[in-house]
Amino acid sequence: MSNKVVYGGFRYKRRKREDKENKILRCEFSERWIQFPVVSELTADNIDYMHLDVMTKGNNDKPKKLCEVIVNRSTLIELLNDIPTIDHRGTDNE
C-alpha cells in the first residue's frame, strides 16, 4: 500500500471560488490577473463602460496595478462569444 498523499484539488477549487467572488480573472501561466469592477458605468449615450485593472504581485506580494483598460462591456461580450474553441483534449479511441 502506498503512503503517498493525494490532494483532491480543494485549494484550487477554493481559490477559483474566491476569485469569482472578488471578480478576479487570473492568468493561467503568470502572476498577473484582471481585476473586474464591482459595477460598470452606463453613460448617457447608452454605452456600458468597464474599468479593468491589469494587476501583478509587487513588493511583499502586495497587489500592484500595471495599467487600466476601459472597455465597452457589450463589445467585450461579443468578442468573447465570437472566438472559436480548438479542442486539444484528444480522443481515447485512437
C-alpha atoms as one frame of an Amber mdcrd trajectory, in Angstrom:
protein
   0.000   0.000   0.000   1.320   3.423  -0.955   1.697   6.185   1.632   1.503
   8.966  -0.945  -0.931  11.756  -0.165  -3.328  12.554  -2.993  -4.820  16.036
  -2.984  -8.326  16.492  -4.347  -7.723  19.996  -5.636  -9.504  21.651  -2.733
  -7.119  24.617  -2.653  -7.570  25.141  -6.396 -11.368  24.990  -6.117 -11.393
  27.340  -3.124  -9.131  29.823  -4.938 -11.365  29.749  -8.058 -14.437  30.381
  -5.885 -12.730  33.243  -4.035 -11.517  34.757  -7.316 -15.047  34.686  -8.703
 -16.409  36.360  -5.566 -13.679  39.029  -5.789 -14.153  39.489  -9.559 -10.631
  38.344 -10.457  -9.589  36.574 -13.659  -6.110  35.101 -13.204  -3.579  34.356
 -15.907  -3.104  30.594 -16.057   0.682  30.933 -16.552   1.906  34.005 -14.667
   1.298  36.032 -11.526  -0.931  38.532 -13.334  -4.666  38.978 -13.278  -7.505
  41.219 -14.372  -9.421  42.885 -11.583 -13.001  43.489 -12.697 -15.059  46.334
 -11.244 -17.895  45.791  -8.789 -20.161  47.793 -11.126 -19.952  49.121 -14.667
 -20.899  52.638 -15.754 -23.755  53.314 -18.170 -23.327  56.657 -19.934 -25.920
  58.991 -21.431 -25.240  57.529 -24.892 -26.087  54.002 -23.566 -22.517  52.694
 -23.599 -21.732  50.398 -20.693 -18.083  51.027 -19.783 -15.988  48.750 -17.590
 -12.722  49.787 -15.954 -10.464  46.701 -15.908  -7.248  46.803 -13.869  -4.328
  44.666 -15.033  -2.593  43.559 -11.840   0.561  41.735 -10.710   2.326  40.991
  -7.455   4.551  43.809  -6.255   6.770  44.189  -3.199   5.994  41.773  -0.373
   3.442  40.013  -2.633   1.108  43.010  -2.434  -1.139  43.599  -5.473   0.274
  46.165  -7.882  -1.706  47.805 -10.683   0.123  47.750 -14.021  -2.476  49.625
 -16.033  -6.181  50.244 -16.532  -8.163  49.343 -19.624 -11.597  50.882 -20.190
 -13.757  48.727 -22.453 -17.289  48.649 -23.789 -18.974  45.772 -21.955 -21.211
  44.639 -24.820 -18.288  44.720 -27.279 -16.206  42.605 -24.904 -19.005  40.029
 -24.606 -19.470  39.934 -28.390 -15.739  39.454 -28.975 -15.532  36.642 -26.423
 -18.555  34.877 -27.915 -17.074  35.118 -31.427 -13.772  33.415 -30.531 -13.811
  29.795 -31.715 -12.550  26.970 -29.493  -9.988  24.430 -30.631 -10.304  21.133
 -28.761  -6.858  19.947 -27.596  -8.159  17.167 -25.377  -7.622  14.456 -27.988
  -9.584  11.229 -28.016  -9.170   7.967 -26.144 -10.327   5.909 -29.144  -7.205
   6.293 -31.313
